């Protein structure tokens, strides 16, 4: 089965915008993939003039908030400019052809990459000379730049939501039969590349087993 | 004979899916554009019992607009397109009184502008030999893909420009100087060239069905700023009784 991958357009945002933006994007993806019975819930963003849709599933809401907390924590500890969060949907199948009895494996059929570029908050400009204390235009240009940046982020966020809609419309054949008719129908995982719960470490371990790394064979 | 029975049964299932697809689409569109049709509020409350009819496409929307009840009366042919015009209605200021201009909305002249035109259709491709071998799985696939399409329709309703004036009307406790109305037909006159130039078109990917395909498209005005919908309503001056300076 093909694993369809969607790299969402990169969003430039400040720290305080991360939670709302991630909620909006993650919930929108889930709304299009929770193919069981759903009571849609419209949610207005506080920072932007955008309304998105939640599934109204309390467990999902809680898991999303936990992952966003982890992501924010990671961003604060590793303030790299570019960050990513990955939402994957998979099927659980019995692994064939191995000597491990009844081993289950995850077959990923769709992965979404949410790309965030953190920007520093602009500070007010001020200058002092030796001869006199002069504050020049304390925040006007910064406020204007923030306003422009905020409008650009809102437009980009809308583009990302359109991108999600286009993707789910164009690619439907790879979606497996619906296993669960209530709410969140497909098993999923949300990973932050580089953190402990990501598959990165496990992938490395598997590659070492396959290539027979000297330290593993001895 | 079994084969013929199977074909008949599958055709009936598809007809059911198509019929409910058309009415669900209409429900989603009108629910998100015409406040006067759904005065009780927007999202169905959790815990509210779900009617069997509302479980179609696993999207619980609650009670539908009255237009849905009337739809079955006129929409006998499932292959006819369902064309939904979302119409912005604005009053024309009455300029006969120079000192106290009043809006003629609801009482006098008004202007109607189509700000969105939705077309939901089951396009048929007439075949001599229907595909029986895949029909059992194909109606399930069609149903699954319809669920996804209707989810994206629901989301799209909230992203298009007309959603803002709809929300403004929903939240407006006092009168507004505009309203949103609708027309549902199976045939309509094409847009004028001037209207076409300001309309943008979006086609949702169609869903294959054994004898045709399910299609949704929308033509919409990208820019509504020319209608001044965000300006506050002007009220005529009133004499305040018992005013104390």
Coordinates of C-alpha atoms in Angstrom, one line a residue:
Chain A
X1 CA 0.0 0.0 0.0
X2 CA 1.2 3.5 -0.9
X3 CA 2.0 5.9 2.0
X4 CA 0.8 9.3 0.8
X5 CA 2.8 12.1 2.2
X6 CA 1.7 15.7 2.5
X7 CA 4.3 18.4 3.3
X8 CA 2.2 21.4 4.4
X9 CA 3.4 24.9 3.5
X10 CA 5.8 26.3 6.0
X11 CA 4.3 28.8 8.5
X12 CA 6.3 31.6 10.1
X13 CA 5.1 32.4 13.5
X14 CA 6.0 33.5 17.0
X15 CA 6.0 31.3 20.1
X16 CA 2.7 32.6 21.4
X17 CA 1.0 31.7 18.1
X18 CA 2.1 28.1 18.1
X19 CA -0.7 26.6 20.1
X20 CA -3.6 28.1 18.2
X21 CA -2.0 27.4 14.8
X22 CA -1.2 23.7 15.7
X23 CA -4.7 23.2 17.1
X24 CA -6.2 24.6 13.9
X25 CA -4.0 22.5 11.5
X26 CA -4.1 19.2 13.5
X27 CA -7.9 19.3 14.2
X28 CA -8.6 20.1 10.5
X29 CA -6.6 17.1 9.4
X30 CA -8.3 14.9 11.9
X31 CA -11.8 16.2 10.9
X32 CA -11.1 14.9 7.4
X33 CA -9.7 11.6 8.6
X34 CA -12.1 10.8 11.5
X35 CA -14.6 9.0 9.2
X36 CA -16.6 7.5 12.0
X37 CA -19.7 9.3 13.4
X38 CA -18.8 12.9 14.2
X39 CA -20.6 15.9 15.6
X40 CA -18.7 18.7 14.0
X41 CA -17.8 21.6 16.3
X42 CA -16.9 25.0 14.8
X43 CA -14.1 26.8 16.6
X44 CA -13.1 30.4 16.1
X45 CA -9.4 31.2 16.4
X46 CA -8.7 34.0 18.8
X47 CA -5.6 35.4 17.0
X48 CA -6.9 35.2 13.5
X49 CA -10.2 35.6 11.6
X50 CA -10.4 31.9 10.8
X51 CA -13.0 29.2 11.8
X52 CA -11.9 25.6 11.7
X53 CA -13.7 22.4 12.6
X54 CA -13.1 19.9 15.4
X55 CA -14.5 16.4 15.7
X56 CA -15.8 16.9 19.2
X57 CA -13.9 14.0 20.5
X58 CA -12.6 14.7 24.1
X59 CA -9.9 12.1 24.0
X60 CA -8.5 13.4 20.8
X61 CA -8.6 17.0 22.1
X62 CA -6.6 15.9 25.2
X63 CA -4.0 14.0 23.1
X64 CA -3.6 17.0 20.7
X65 CA -3.1 19.4 23.7
X66 CA -0.5 17.0 25.2
X67 CA 1.5 16.9 21.9
X68 CA 1.3 20.6 21.5
X69 CA 2.7 21.0 25.1
X70 CA 5.5 18.6 24.1
X71 CA 6.2 20.5 21.0
X72 CA 6.3 23.9 22.7
X73 CA 8.6 22.4 25.4
X74 CA 10.9 21.1 22.7
X75 CA 11.0 24.4 20.8
X76 CA 11.9 26.3 24.0
X77 CA 14.7 23.9 24.8
X78 CA 16.0 23.8 21.2
X79 CA 15.2 27.2 19.8
X80 CA 16.1 26.2 16.2
X81 CA 14.3 28.3 13.7
X82 CA 12.6 25.4 11.8
X83 CA 10.5 22.8 13.5
X84 CA 8.3 20.0 12.3
X85 CA 5.5 17.9 13.7
X86 CA 4.3 14.8 12.0
X87 CA 0.8 13.2 12.1
X88 CA 0.7 9.6 10.7
X89 CA -2.2 7.2 10.1
X90 CA -1.5 3.5 10.0
X91 CA -3.0 0.1 9.9
X92 CA -1.9 -2.7 12.3
X93 CA -1.1 -5.9 10.5
X94 CA 0.4 -9.3 11.4
X95 CA 4.0 -9.3 10.2
X96 CA 4.6 -12.1 7.7
X97 CA 7.8 -14.1 7.1
X98 CA 9.7 -13.5 10.4
X99 CA 10.6 -15.9 13.2
X100 CA 9.0 -13.5 15.7
X101 CA 5.7 -15.1 16.6
X102 CA 2.5 -13.0 16.1
X103 CA 4.5 -9.8 15.6
X104 CA 2.4 -6.8 14.7
X105 CA 3.6 -4.1 12.5
X106 CA 2.4 -0.7 11.6
X107 CA 1.7 0.0 7.9
X108 CA 1.6 3.7 7.5
X109 CA -0.7 4.9 4.7
X110 CA -0.6 8.6 5.2
X111 CA 1.8 11.1 6.8
X112 CA 1.3 14.9 7.3
X113 CA 4.2 17.1 8.0
X114 CA 3.4 20.5 9.6
X115 CA 6.4 22.8 9.1
X116 CA 6.9 25.8 11.4
X117 CA 9.5 28.5 11.3
X118 CA 9.8 30.3 14.6
X119 CA 10.5 34.1 14.3
X120 CA 11.7 36.3 17.1
X121 CA 9.3 38.9 18.4
X122 CA 10.3 42.4 17.1
X123 CA 11.4 44.7 19.9
X124 CA 10.8 48.5 20.0
X125 CA 13.6 50.6 18.7
X126 CA 15.2 53.2 20.9
X127 CA 18.4 55.2 20.8
X128 CA 20.3 57.3 23.2
X129 CA 23.0 59.7 22.4
X130 CA 25.8 60.9 24.7
X131 CA 24.4 64.4 24.9
X132 CA 20.7 63.7 25.3
X133 CA 18.4 60.9 26.0
X134 CA 16.2 60.5 23.0
X135 CA 13.8 57.7 22.4
X136 CA 13.0 57.5 18.7
X137 CA 9.7 56.1 17.6
X138 CA 9.4 53.6 20.4
X139 CA 7.1 51.0 18.8
X140 CA 5.3 52.4 15.8
X141 CA 7.3 50.7 13.1
X142 CA 7.5 47.4 15.2
X143 CA 3.7 47.5 15.6
X144 CA 3.3 48.0 11.9
X145 CA 5.7 45.2 11.0
X146 CA 3.9 42.9 13.5
X147 CA 0.6 43.7 11.9
X148 CA 1.9 42.9 8.5
X149 CA 3.5 39.7 9.7
X150 CA 0.3 38.7 11.4
X151 CA -1.8 39.3 8.3
X152 CA 0.7 37.2 6.3
X153 CA 0.5 34.4 8.8
X154 CA -3.3 34.4 8.6
X155 CA -3.2 34.2 4.8
X156 CA -0.6 31.4 5.0
X157 CA -2.7 29.5 7.5
X158 CA -5.7 29.8 5.2
X159 CA -3.5 28.4 2.4
X160 CA -2.5 25.5 4.6
X161 CA -6.2 24.7 5.3
X162 CA -7.0 24.8 1.6
X163 CA -4.0 22.6 1.0
X164 CA -5.4 20.0 3.4
X165 CA -8.8 20.1 1.6
X166 CA -7.1 19.7 -1.8
X167 CA -5.0 16.8 -0.6
X168 CA -7.9 14.9 0.9
X169 CA -9.9 15.4 -2.2
X170 CA -7.2 14.5 -4.7
X171 CA -6.1 11.4 -2.9
X172 CA -8.8 9.0 -1.6
X173 CA -7.8 5.6 -3.1
X174 CA -5.2 4.9 -0.5
X175 CA -7.6 5.4 2.5
X176 CA -8.2 1.9 4.0
X177 CA -11.7 0.6 4.8
X178 CA -13.1 2.3 7.9
X179 CA -12.5 -0.1 10.9
X180 CA -14.4 1.9 13.5
X181 CA -17.7 3.6 13.0
X182 CA -17.3 5.9 16.0
X183 CA -15.4 9.1 15.8
X184 CA -11.6 8.7 15.2
X185 CA -11.7 5.7 12.9
X186 CA -8.0 5.1 12.1
X187 CA -5.1 4.6 14.5
X188 CA -2.7 7.5 14.4
X189 CA 0.4 8.9 16.0
X190 CA 1.7 12.4 16.4
X191 CA 5.5 12.6 16.5
X192 CA 8.0 15.4 16.8
X193 CA 11.2 14.5 14.9
X194 CA 14.1 14.4 17.2
X195 CA 12.2 13.9 20.4
X196 CA 12.1 10.6 22.4
X197 CA 8.8 9.4 21.1
X198 CA 9.7 9.7 17.4
X199 CA 10.5 6.7 15.2
X200 CA 13.9 8.1 14.4
X201 CA 15.7 6.1 17.1
X202 CA 13.9 2.9 16.1
X203 CA 14.7 3.4 12.4
X204 CA 18.4 3.7 13.3
X205 CA 18.2 0.5 15.4
X206 CA 16.6 -1.4 12.5
X207 CA 19.2 -0.2 10.0
X208 CA 22.0 -1.3 12.3
X209 CA 20.4 -4.8 12.5
X210 CA 20.1 -5.0 8.7
X211 CA 23.6 -3.8 7.9
X212 CA 25.3 -5.8 10.7
X213 CA 27.0 -3.0 12.5
X214 CA 30.1 -4.5 14.3
X215 CA 29.0 -3.4 17.7
X216 CA 25.6 -5.1 17.3
X217 CA 27.0 -8.4 16.1
X218 CA 29.7 -8.9 18.7
Chain B
X1 CA -31.9 -14.3 -12.0
X2 CA -29.6 -13.9 -8.9
X3 CA -27.4 -11.7 -11.0
X4 CA -30.4 -9.5 -12.0
X5 CA -31.5 -9.4 -8.3
X6 CA -28.0 -8.4 -7.3
X7 CA -27.9 -5.6 -9.9
X8 CA -31.2 -4.3 -8.8
X9 CA -30.2 -4.3 -5.1
X10 CA -26.9 -2.6 -5.9
X11 CA -28.7 0.0 -8.0
X12 CA -31.1 0.7 -5.1
X13 CA -28.2 1.1 -2.7
X14 CA -26.6 3.6 -5.1
X15 CA -29.8 5.5 -5.5
X16 CA -30.0 5.8 -1.7
X17 CA -26.4 7.0 -1.5
X18 CA -27.0 9.6 -4.3
X19 CA -30.2 10.8 -2.8
X20 CA -28.8 11.3 0.6
X21 CA -25.6 12.8 -0.8
X22 CA -27.6 15.5 -2.5
X23 CA -29.7 16.3 0.5
X24 CA -26.7 16.2 2.9
X25 CA -24.8 18.6 0.6
X26 CA -27.8 21.0 0.6
X27 CA -28.0 20.8 4.3
X28 CA -24.3 21.6 4.8
X29 CA -24.5 24.6 2.4
X30 CA -27.7 26.2 3.6
X31 CA -26.8 25.6 7.3
X32 CA -23.6 27.6 6.8
X33 CA -25.0 30.5 4.8
X34 CA -28.6 31.2 5.6
X35 CA -29.2 32.1 9.3
X36 CA -33.0 32.4 8.9
X37 CA -33.2 28.7 8.1
X38 CA -31.5 27.5 11.3
X39 CA -32.5 29.8 14.2
X40 CA -31.7 27.3 16.9
X41 CA -28.0 27.5 16.6
X42 CA -25.3 25.9 14.7
X43 CA -23.7 22.8 16.2
X44 CA -25.7 19.9 17.5
X45 CA -25.2 19.6 21.2
X46 CA -23.3 16.5 22.5
X47 CA -25.6 14.0 24.0
X48 CA -28.5 14.9 21.8
X49 CA -29.9 11.7 20.3
X50 CA -28.9 11.2 16.7
X51 CA -31.7 10.5 14.2
X52 CA -31.1 7.6 11.9
X53 CA -31.4 10.0 8.9
X54 CA -28.6 12.2 10.4
X55 CA -26.1 9.4 10.5
X56 CA -25.7 9.4 6.8
X57 CA -22.1 10.0 5.9
X58 CA -21.2 9.9 9.6
X59 CA -21.7 13.7 9.9
X60 CA -24.3 14.7 12.5
X61 CA -25.7 18.1 11.6
X62 CA -29.0 18.1 13.6
X63 CA -32.3 19.3 12.2
X64 CA -32.1 20.4 8.6
X65 CA -33.5 23.5 6.9
X66 CA -37.1 23.3 5.8
X67 CA -35.8 23.4 2.2
X68 CA -34.7 19.8 2.7
X69 CA -38.2 18.6 3.4
X70 CA -39.4 20.3 0.2
X71 CA -36.6 18.9 -1.8
X72 CA -38.0 15.4 -2.2
X73 CA -41.2 16.9 -3.6
X74 CA -39.6 18.5 -6.6
X75 CA -36.4 16.6 -7.0
X76 CA -37.7 13.5 -8.6
X77 CA -34.8 12.9 -11.0
X78 CA -31.5 12.3 -9.2
X79 CA -29.5 13.2 -12.3
X80 CA -30.7 16.7 -12.4
X81 CA -28.2 19.2 -10.9
X82 CA -29.0 20.8 -7.6
X83 CA -28.0 24.5 -8.0
X84 CA -27.9 26.6 -4.9
X85 CA -27.5 30.3 -5.3
X86 CA -26.5 32.2 -2.1
X87 CA -27.9 35.7 -2.5
X88 CA -26.8 38.8 -0.7
X89 CA -29.7 41.1 -0.2
X90 CA -29.0 44.8 0.5
X91 CA -31.5 47.6 0.9
X92 CA -31.2 50.7 -1.4
X93 CA -31.1 53.9 0.6
X94 CA -34.2 55.9 0.1
X95 CA -32.8 59.2 -1.0
X96 CA -36.2 61.0 -1.2
X97 CA -35.8 62.3 2.3
X98 CA -32.7 64.6 2.5
X99 CA -32.7 65.0 6.2
X100 CA -33.4 61.5 7.4
X101 CA -32.4 58.9 4.9
X102 CA -33.7 55.4 5.7
X103 CA -32.9 52.1 4.3
X104 CA -35.5 50.5 2.2
X105 CA -34.5 47.0 3.3
X106 CA -37.5 44.8 3.9
X107 CA -39.8 47.7 3.0
X108 CA -38.8 49.1 -0.3
X109 CA -36.1 48.6 -2.9
X110 CA -33.3 46.2 -2.5
X111 CA -30.5 44.7 -4.6
X112 CA -29.8 41.0 -4.9
X113 CA -26.4 39.7 -5.8
X114 CA -25.4 36.1 -6.1
X115 CA -22.2 35.7 -4.1
X116 CA -21.9 31.9 -4.4
X117 CA -23.3 29.4 -6.8
X118 CA -23.0 25.8 -5.7
X119 CA -23.7 22.9 -8.1
X120 CA -24.1 19.4 -6.7
X121 CA -24.8 16.8 -9.3
X122 CA -24.8 13.1 -10.0
X123 CA -23.6 12.9 -13.5
X124 CA -24.5 9.7 -15.2
X125 CA -22.7 7.8 -17.8
X126 CA -25.1 5.5 -19.4
X127 CA -23.7 2.0 -19.8
X128 CA -25.2 -1.0 -21.5
X129 CA -23.6 -3.6 -19.1
X130 CA -23.3 -2.4 -15.5
X131 CA -20.2 -3.7 -13.7
X132 CA -21.7 -6.3 -11.3
X133 CA -18.4 -7.9 -10.3
X134 CA -17.1 -4.9 -8.5
X135 CA -20.5 -3.4 -7.5
X136 CA -20.6 -4.8 -3.9
X137 CA -17.3 -3.2 -3.0
X138 CA -17.7 -0.2 -5.2
X139 CA -20.8 1.2 -3.4
X140 CA -18.9 0.9 -0.1
X141 CA -15.9 2.8 -1.7
X142 CA -18.3 5.4 -3.1
X143 CA -19.8 5.8 0.3
X144 CA -16.4 6.1 2.0
X145 CA -15.2 8.7 -0.5
X146 CA -18.5 10.6 -0.2
X147 CA -17.8 10.9 3.6
X148 CA -14.5 12.5 2.8
X149 CA -15.9 14.8 0.2
X150 CA -18.7 16.0 2.5
X151 CA -16.1 16.6 5.3
X152 CA -14.1 18.9 2.9
X153 CA -17.3 20.6 1.8
X154 CA -18.1 21.4 5.4
X155 CA -14.6 22.8 6.0
X156 CA -14.7 24.8 2.8
X157 CA -17.9 26.5 3.8
X158 CA -16.0 28.1 6.6
X159 CA -13.1 29.2 4.6
X160 CA -14.8 31.0 1.7
X161 CA -15.5 34.8 2.0
X162 CA -19.3 34.4 2.4
X163 CA -18.8 32.8 5.8
X164 CA -18.0 36.1 7.4
X165 CA -21.2 37.9 6.5
X166 CA -23.2 34.8 7.5
X167 CA -21.5 34.9 11.0
X168 CA -22.2 38.6 11.3
X169 CA -25.9 38.0 10.6
X170 CA -25.9 35.1 13.1
X171 CA -24.4 37.2 15.9
X172 CA -26.4 40.4 15.1
X173 CA -28.9 41.2 17.8
X174 CA -30.1 44.3 16.2
X175 CA -31.1 44.8 12.6
X176 CA -28.6 44.5 9.9
X177 CA -28.5 46.4 6.6
X178 CA -28.1 43.2 4.6
X179 CA -29.5 39.7 4.6
X180 CA -28.5 36.4 2.9
X181 CA -31.1 34.4 1.0
X182 CA -31.0 31.4 -1.2
X183 CA -32.5 29.8 -4.3
X184 CA -32.4 26.1 -5.1
X185 CA -33.1 25.2 -8.7
X186 CA -32.2 22.6 -11.3
X187 CA -31.6 25.2 -14.0
X188 CA -30.3 28.7 -13.9
X189 CA -29.2 31.5 -16.2
X190 CA -25.4 31.7 -16.6
X191 CA -23.6 34.6 -15.0
X192 CA -23.1 37.8 -17.0
X193 CA -19.6 38.5 -18.2
X194 CA -19.1 41.1 -15.6
X195 CA -20.1 38.7 -12.8
X196 CA -17.9 35.9 -14.3
X197 CA -14.9 38.1 -14.1
X198 CA -15.2 38.6 -10.4
X199 CA -16.1 35.0 -9.6
X200 CA -13.6 32.3 -8.8
X201 CA -14.4 28.6 -9.4
X202 CA -13.5 25.6 -7.3
X203 CA -14.2 22.0 -8.3
X204 CA -14.0 19.3 -5.7
X205 CA -12.6 16.1 -7.1
X206 CA -15.5 14.0 -8.3
X207 CA -16.3 10.5 -6.9
X208 CA -16.7 7.7 -9.3
X209 CA -19.9 5.7 -9.1
X210 CA -20.8 2.7 -11.2
X211 CA -23.0 4.6 -13.6
X212 CA -21.6 8.1 -13.2
X213 CA -19.9 10.4 -10.7
X214 CA -20.8 12.7 -7.8
X215 CA -19.6 16.2 -8.4
X216 CA -19.6 19.4 -6.3
X217 CA -18.4 22.8 -7.6
X218 CA -18.7 26.4 -6.5
X219 CA -18.4 29.7 -8.2
X220 CA -17.8 32.4 -5.6
X221 CA -17.0 36.1 -5.3
X222 CA -13.5 36.3 -3.9
X223 CA -13.8 39.8 -2.7
X224 CA -16.9 41.1 -0.8
X225 CA -15.4 44.3 0.4
X226 CA -17.3 46.3 -2.3
X227 CA -20.6 45.5 -0.5
X228 CA -19.4 47.3 2.7
X229 CA -20.7 44.5 4.9
X230 CA -18.4 45.3 7.8
X231 CA -19.6 48.9 8.2
X232 CA -21.9 49.4 11.2
X233 CA -25.6 49.9 10.5
X234 CA -26.6 53.5 10.5
X235 CA -29.6 54.2 12.6
X236 CA -31.8 57.2 12.3
X237 CA -31.5 59.8 15.1
X238 CA -34.0 59.3 17.9
X239 CA -35.4 61.6 20.5
X240 CA -34.3 60.5 23.9
X241 CA -37.1 61.1 26.4
X242 CA -36.3 62.4 29.9
X243 CA -32.8 63.4 28.8
X244 CA -31.1 65.2 31.6
X245 CA -28.1 67.4 30.5

